[in-house]
Every structure is written in C-alpha cells, then in structure tokens.
PDB file of C-alpha atoms in Angstrom:
ATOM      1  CA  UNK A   1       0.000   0.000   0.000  1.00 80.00           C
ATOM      2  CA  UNK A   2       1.603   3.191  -0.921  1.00 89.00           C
ATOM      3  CA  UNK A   3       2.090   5.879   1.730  1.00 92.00           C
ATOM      4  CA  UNK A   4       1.619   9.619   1.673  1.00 94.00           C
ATOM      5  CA  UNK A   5       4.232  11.942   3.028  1.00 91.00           C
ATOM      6  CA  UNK A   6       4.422  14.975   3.924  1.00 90.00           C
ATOM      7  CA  UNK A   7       7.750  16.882   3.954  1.00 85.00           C
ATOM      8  CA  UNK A   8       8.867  20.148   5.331  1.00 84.00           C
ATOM      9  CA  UNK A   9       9.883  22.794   2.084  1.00 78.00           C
ATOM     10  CA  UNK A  10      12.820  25.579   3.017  1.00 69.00           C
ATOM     11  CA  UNK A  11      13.962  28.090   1.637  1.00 62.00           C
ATOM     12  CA  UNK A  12      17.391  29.540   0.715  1.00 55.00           C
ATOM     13  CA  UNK A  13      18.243  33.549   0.765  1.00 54.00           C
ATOM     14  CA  UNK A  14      19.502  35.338  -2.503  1.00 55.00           C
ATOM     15  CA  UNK A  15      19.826  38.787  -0.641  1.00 56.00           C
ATOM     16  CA  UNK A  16      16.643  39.692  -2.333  1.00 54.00           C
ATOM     17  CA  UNK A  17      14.245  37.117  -1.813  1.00 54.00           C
ATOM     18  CA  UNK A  18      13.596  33.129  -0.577  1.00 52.00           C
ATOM     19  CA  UNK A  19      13.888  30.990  -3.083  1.00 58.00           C
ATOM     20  CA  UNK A  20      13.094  27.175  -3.276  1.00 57.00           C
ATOM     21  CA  UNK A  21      16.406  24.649  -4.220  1.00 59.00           C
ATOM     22  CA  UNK A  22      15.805  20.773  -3.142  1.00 57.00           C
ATOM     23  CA  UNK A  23      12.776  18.831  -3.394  1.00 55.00           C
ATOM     24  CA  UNK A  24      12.137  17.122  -0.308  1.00 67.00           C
ATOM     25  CA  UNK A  25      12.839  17.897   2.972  1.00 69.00           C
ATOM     26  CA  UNK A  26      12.130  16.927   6.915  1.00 78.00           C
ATOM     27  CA  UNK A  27       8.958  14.292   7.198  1.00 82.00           C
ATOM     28  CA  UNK A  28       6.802  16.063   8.968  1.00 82.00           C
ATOM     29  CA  UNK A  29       3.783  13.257   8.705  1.00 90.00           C
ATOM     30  CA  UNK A  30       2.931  10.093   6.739  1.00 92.00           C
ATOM     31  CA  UNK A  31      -0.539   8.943   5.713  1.00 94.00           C
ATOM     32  CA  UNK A  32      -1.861   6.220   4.295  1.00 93.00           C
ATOM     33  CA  UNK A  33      -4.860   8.412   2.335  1.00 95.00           C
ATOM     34  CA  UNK A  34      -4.292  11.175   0.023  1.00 96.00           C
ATOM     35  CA  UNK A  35      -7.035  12.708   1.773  1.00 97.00           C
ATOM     36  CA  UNK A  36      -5.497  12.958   5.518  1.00 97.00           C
ATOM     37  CA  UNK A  37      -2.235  13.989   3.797  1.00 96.00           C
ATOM     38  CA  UNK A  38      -3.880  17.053   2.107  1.00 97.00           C
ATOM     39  CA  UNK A  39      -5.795  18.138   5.291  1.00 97.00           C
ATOM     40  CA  UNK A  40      -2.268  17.936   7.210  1.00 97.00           C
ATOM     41  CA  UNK A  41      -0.671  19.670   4.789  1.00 95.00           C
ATOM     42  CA  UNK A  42      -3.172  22.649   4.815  1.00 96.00           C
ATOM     43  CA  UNK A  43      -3.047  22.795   8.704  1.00 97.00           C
ATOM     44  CA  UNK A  44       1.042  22.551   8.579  1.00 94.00           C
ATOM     45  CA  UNK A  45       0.985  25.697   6.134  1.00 94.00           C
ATOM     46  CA  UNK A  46      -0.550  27.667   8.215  1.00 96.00           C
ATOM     47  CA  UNK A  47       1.060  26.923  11.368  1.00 95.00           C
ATOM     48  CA  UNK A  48       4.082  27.556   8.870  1.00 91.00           C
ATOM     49  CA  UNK A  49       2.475  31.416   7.499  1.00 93.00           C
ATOM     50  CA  UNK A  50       1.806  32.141  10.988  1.00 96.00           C
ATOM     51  CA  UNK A  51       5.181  32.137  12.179  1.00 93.00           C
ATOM     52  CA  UNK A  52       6.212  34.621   9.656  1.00 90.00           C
ATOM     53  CA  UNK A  53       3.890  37.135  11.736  1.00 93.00           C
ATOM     54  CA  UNK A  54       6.251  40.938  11.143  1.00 92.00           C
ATOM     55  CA  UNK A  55       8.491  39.544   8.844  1.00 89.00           C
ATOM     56  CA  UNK A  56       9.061  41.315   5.399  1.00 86.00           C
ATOM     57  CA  UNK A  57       6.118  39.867   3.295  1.00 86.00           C
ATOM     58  CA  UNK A  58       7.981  41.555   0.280  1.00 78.00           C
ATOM     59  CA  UNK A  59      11.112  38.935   0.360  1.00 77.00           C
ATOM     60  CA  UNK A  60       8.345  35.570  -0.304  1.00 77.00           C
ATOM     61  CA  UNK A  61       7.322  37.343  -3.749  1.00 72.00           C
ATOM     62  CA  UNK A  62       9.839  39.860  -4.640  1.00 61.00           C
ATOM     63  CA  UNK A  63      10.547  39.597  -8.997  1.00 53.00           C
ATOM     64  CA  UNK A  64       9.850  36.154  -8.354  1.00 53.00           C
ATOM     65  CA  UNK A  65      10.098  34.106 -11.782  1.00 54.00           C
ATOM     66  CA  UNK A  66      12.999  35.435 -13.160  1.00 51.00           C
ATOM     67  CA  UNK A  67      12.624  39.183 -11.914  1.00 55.00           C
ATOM     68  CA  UNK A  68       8.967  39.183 -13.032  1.00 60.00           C
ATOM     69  CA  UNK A  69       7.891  42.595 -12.207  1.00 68.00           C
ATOM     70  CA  UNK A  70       4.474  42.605 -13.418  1.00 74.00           C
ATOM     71  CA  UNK A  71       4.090  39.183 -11.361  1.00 76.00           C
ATOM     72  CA  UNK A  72       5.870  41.488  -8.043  1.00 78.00           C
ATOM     73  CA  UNK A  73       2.923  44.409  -9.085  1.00 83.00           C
ATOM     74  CA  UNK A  74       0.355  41.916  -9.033  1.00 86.00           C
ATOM     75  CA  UNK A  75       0.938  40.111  -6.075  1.00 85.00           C
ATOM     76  CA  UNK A  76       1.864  43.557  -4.144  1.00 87.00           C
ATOM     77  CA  UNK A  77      -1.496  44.753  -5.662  1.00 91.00           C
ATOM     78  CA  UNK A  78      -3.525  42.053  -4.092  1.00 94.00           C
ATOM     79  CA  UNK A  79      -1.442  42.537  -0.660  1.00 93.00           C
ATOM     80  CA  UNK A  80      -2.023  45.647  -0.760  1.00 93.00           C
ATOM     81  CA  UNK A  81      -6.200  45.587  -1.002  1.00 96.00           C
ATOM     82  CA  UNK A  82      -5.805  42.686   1.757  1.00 96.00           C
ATOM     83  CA  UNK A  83      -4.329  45.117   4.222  1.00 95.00           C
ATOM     84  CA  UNK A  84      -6.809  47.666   3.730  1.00 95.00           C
ATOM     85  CA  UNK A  85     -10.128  45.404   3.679  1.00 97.00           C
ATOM     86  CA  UNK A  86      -8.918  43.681   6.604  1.00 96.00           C
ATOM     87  CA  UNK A  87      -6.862  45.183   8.639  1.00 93.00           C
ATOM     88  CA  UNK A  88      -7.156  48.893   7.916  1.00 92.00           C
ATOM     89  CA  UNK A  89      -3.652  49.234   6.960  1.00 90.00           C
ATOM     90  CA  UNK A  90      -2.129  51.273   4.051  1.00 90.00           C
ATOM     91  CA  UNK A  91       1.050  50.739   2.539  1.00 88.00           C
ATOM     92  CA  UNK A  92       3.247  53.438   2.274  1.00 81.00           C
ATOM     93  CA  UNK A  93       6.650  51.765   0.927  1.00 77.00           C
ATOM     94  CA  UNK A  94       5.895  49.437  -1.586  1.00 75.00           C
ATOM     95  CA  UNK A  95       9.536  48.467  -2.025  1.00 71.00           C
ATOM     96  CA  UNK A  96       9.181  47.112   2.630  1.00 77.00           C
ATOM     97  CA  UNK A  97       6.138  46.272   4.701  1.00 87.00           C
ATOM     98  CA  UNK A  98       5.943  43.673   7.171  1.00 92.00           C
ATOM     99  CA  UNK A  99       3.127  40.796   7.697  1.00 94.00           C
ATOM    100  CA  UNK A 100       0.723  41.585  10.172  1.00 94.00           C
ATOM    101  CA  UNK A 101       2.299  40.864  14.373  1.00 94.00           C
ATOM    102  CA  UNK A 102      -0.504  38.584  14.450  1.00 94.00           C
ATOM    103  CA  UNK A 103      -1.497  35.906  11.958  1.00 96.00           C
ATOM    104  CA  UNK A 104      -5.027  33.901  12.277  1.00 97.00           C
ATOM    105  CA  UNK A 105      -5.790  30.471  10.519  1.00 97.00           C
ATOM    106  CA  UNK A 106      -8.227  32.751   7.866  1.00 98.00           C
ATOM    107  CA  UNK A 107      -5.542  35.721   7.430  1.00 98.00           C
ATOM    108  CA  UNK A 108      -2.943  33.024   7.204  1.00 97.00           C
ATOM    109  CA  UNK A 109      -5.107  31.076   3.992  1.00 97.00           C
ATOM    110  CA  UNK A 110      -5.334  34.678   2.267  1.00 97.00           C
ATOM    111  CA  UNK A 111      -1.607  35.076   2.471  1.00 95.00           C
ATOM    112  CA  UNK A 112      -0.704  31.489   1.285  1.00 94.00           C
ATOM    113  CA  UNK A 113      -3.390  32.258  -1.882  1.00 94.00           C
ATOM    114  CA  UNK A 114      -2.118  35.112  -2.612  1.00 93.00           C
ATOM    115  CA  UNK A 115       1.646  34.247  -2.338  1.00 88.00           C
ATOM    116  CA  UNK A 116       0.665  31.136  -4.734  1.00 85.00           C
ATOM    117  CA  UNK A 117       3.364  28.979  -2.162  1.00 79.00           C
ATOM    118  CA  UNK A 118       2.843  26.246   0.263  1.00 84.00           C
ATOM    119  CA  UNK A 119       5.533  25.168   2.982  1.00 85.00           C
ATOM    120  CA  UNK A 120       4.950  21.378   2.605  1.00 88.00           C
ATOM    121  CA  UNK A 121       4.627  19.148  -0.302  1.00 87.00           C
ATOM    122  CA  UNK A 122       3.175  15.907  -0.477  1.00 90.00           C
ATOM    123  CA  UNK A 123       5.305  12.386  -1.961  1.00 89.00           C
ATOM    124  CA  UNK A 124       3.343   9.337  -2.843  1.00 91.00           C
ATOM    125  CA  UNK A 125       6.293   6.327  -1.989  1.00 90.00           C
ATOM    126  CA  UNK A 126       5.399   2.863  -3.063  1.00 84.00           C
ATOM    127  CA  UNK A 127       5.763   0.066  -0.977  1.00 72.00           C
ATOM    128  CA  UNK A 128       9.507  -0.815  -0.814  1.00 68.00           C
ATOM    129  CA  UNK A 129      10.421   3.002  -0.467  1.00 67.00           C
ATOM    130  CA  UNK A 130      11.206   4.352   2.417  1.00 61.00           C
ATOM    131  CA  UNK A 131       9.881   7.950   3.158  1.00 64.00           C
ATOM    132  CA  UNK A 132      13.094  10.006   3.676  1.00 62.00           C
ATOM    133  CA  UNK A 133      14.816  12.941   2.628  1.00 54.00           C
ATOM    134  CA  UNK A 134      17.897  11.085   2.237  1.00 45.00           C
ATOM    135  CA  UNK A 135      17.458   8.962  -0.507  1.00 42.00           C
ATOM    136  CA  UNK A 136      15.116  11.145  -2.455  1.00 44.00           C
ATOM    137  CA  UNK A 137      17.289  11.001  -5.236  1.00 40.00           C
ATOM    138  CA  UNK A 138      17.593   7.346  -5.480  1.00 36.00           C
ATOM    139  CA  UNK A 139      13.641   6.892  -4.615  1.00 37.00           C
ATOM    140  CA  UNK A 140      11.399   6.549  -7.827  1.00 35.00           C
ATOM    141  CA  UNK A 141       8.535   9.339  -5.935  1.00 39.00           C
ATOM    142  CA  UNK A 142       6.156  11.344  -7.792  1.00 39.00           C
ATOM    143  CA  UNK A 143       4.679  14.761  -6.190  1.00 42.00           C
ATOM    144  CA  UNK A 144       1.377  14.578  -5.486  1.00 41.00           C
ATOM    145  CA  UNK A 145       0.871  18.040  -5.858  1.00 38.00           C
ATOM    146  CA  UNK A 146       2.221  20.863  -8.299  1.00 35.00           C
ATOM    147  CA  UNK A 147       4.035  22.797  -5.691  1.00 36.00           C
ATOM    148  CA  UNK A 148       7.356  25.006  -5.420  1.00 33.00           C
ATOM    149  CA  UNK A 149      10.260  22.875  -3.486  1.00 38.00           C
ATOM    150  CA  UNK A 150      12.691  24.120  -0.750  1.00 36.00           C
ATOM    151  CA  UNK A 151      15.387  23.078   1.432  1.00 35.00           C
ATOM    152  CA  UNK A 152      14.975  23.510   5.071  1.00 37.00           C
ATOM    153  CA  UNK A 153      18.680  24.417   6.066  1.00 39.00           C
ATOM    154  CA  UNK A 154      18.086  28.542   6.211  1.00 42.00           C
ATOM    155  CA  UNK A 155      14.639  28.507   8.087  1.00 46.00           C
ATOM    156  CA  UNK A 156      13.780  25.969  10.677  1.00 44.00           C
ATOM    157  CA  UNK A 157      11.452  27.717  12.073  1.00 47.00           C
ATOM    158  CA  UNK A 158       8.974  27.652   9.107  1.00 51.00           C
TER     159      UNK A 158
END
C-alpha cells in the first residue's frame, strides 16, 4: 500500500528574496490516504504562514520568476487591497512592509493564496520506499501536488 508523506519545504536567501532549491525535505507526517495527507498539509501551512507574523512579506514574492515585475505588481497589488479590507492598513513603501504581528488560521489562507506557495509538499512512496529525505534522489517518488520545493537548512522555524 503506498504511503503519503508529507515533507517540510525551506527556503534559501539570494539577498533579495527566498527561493526554493531541493525537493524534499524533513517528514513532517505520513498517511496512508491522500485525503489525511492534504488536510495535514493545509493545517502545517498555516502553522508555517503564521510564524512569519512581522516579517518582510515583500522577500516571499519579490521579482519572483525570473525578476517578473508585473508578477511582483500583481501580487503587491492584491497585498495591498488585503491590508486595507482587513486590517485597515495602508502601505506606504511598496519596495518594505511587514506581515501583520498577528497571523489567524483565515488571514494566514489569504496570504498562502495570494503568495501562490505552500511550505509542505506531499510524496506518494510505493511500498519498498522508504519515506526520507535522504534517498530522495535514489527513490522513484512522484509529487502529489504541483508545488514550489525548498530546502529547510536557512529557516527551521517555518
């Protein structure tokens, strides 16, 4: 029976922004539905987005794909309505602002949507594989899901 994993994403500084670099990391859980693994996975980001509460929201989308700045406008564009519908809060440098001191499960699902990111990503391992970081590259796994990969090293935290 195959198993679902979950595993921890990181990310890696580039003195601009975090980036993703290695596909798997940390097991945080292992299922044996795809259905458990994908509510896990939702509750994990969010514990994850909420302990980036007054961080610099600008450095998870900044030019991301290639120094996109019409991507950076729109996703600063949508931050930017979020913290005035629901919190009040007008941006005044759009180049540095900080997530809210104080993140809530529903804030927390607005940020992750609007970032387009998760922290965790979800491996299907067949029998005979066993669900570890360390011999992802020898493992024949196929992601679940369609999601951005990171390495753990610079942020434990997350």
């Amino acid at each position: 029976m195959a198993k679902f994993v979950i595993h921890k994403k990181g990310f890696f500084y580039t003195d601009e922004s975090w980036e993703d670099v290695n596909a798997n990391g940390t097991v945080v859980s292992i299922f044996n539905t795809l259905e458990e693994a994908k509510a896990e996975k939702i509750n994990q980001d969010i514990i994850s987005m909420q302990n980036l509460k007054g961080w610099d929201a600008r450095d998870f989308f900044f030019y991301d794909n290639n120094f996109d700045t019409k991507n950076y406008d729109e996703k600063f564009e949508q931050m930017e309505n979020y913290y005035k519908t629901e919190f009040d809060l007008t941006i005044t440098k759009k180049n540095s602002f900080n997530f809210p001191n104080e993140i809530n499960s529903e804030q927390a699902k607005v940020f992750l949507n609007i970032l387009g990111f998760s922290f965790h990503d979800i491996v299907e391992y067949c029998d005979e594989e066993a669900p570890s970081p360390k011999n992802q590259d020898d493992a024949e796994m196929s992601s679940v899901e369609d999601e951005r990969d990171y390495e753990e090293d610079e942020l434990q935290e997350f």
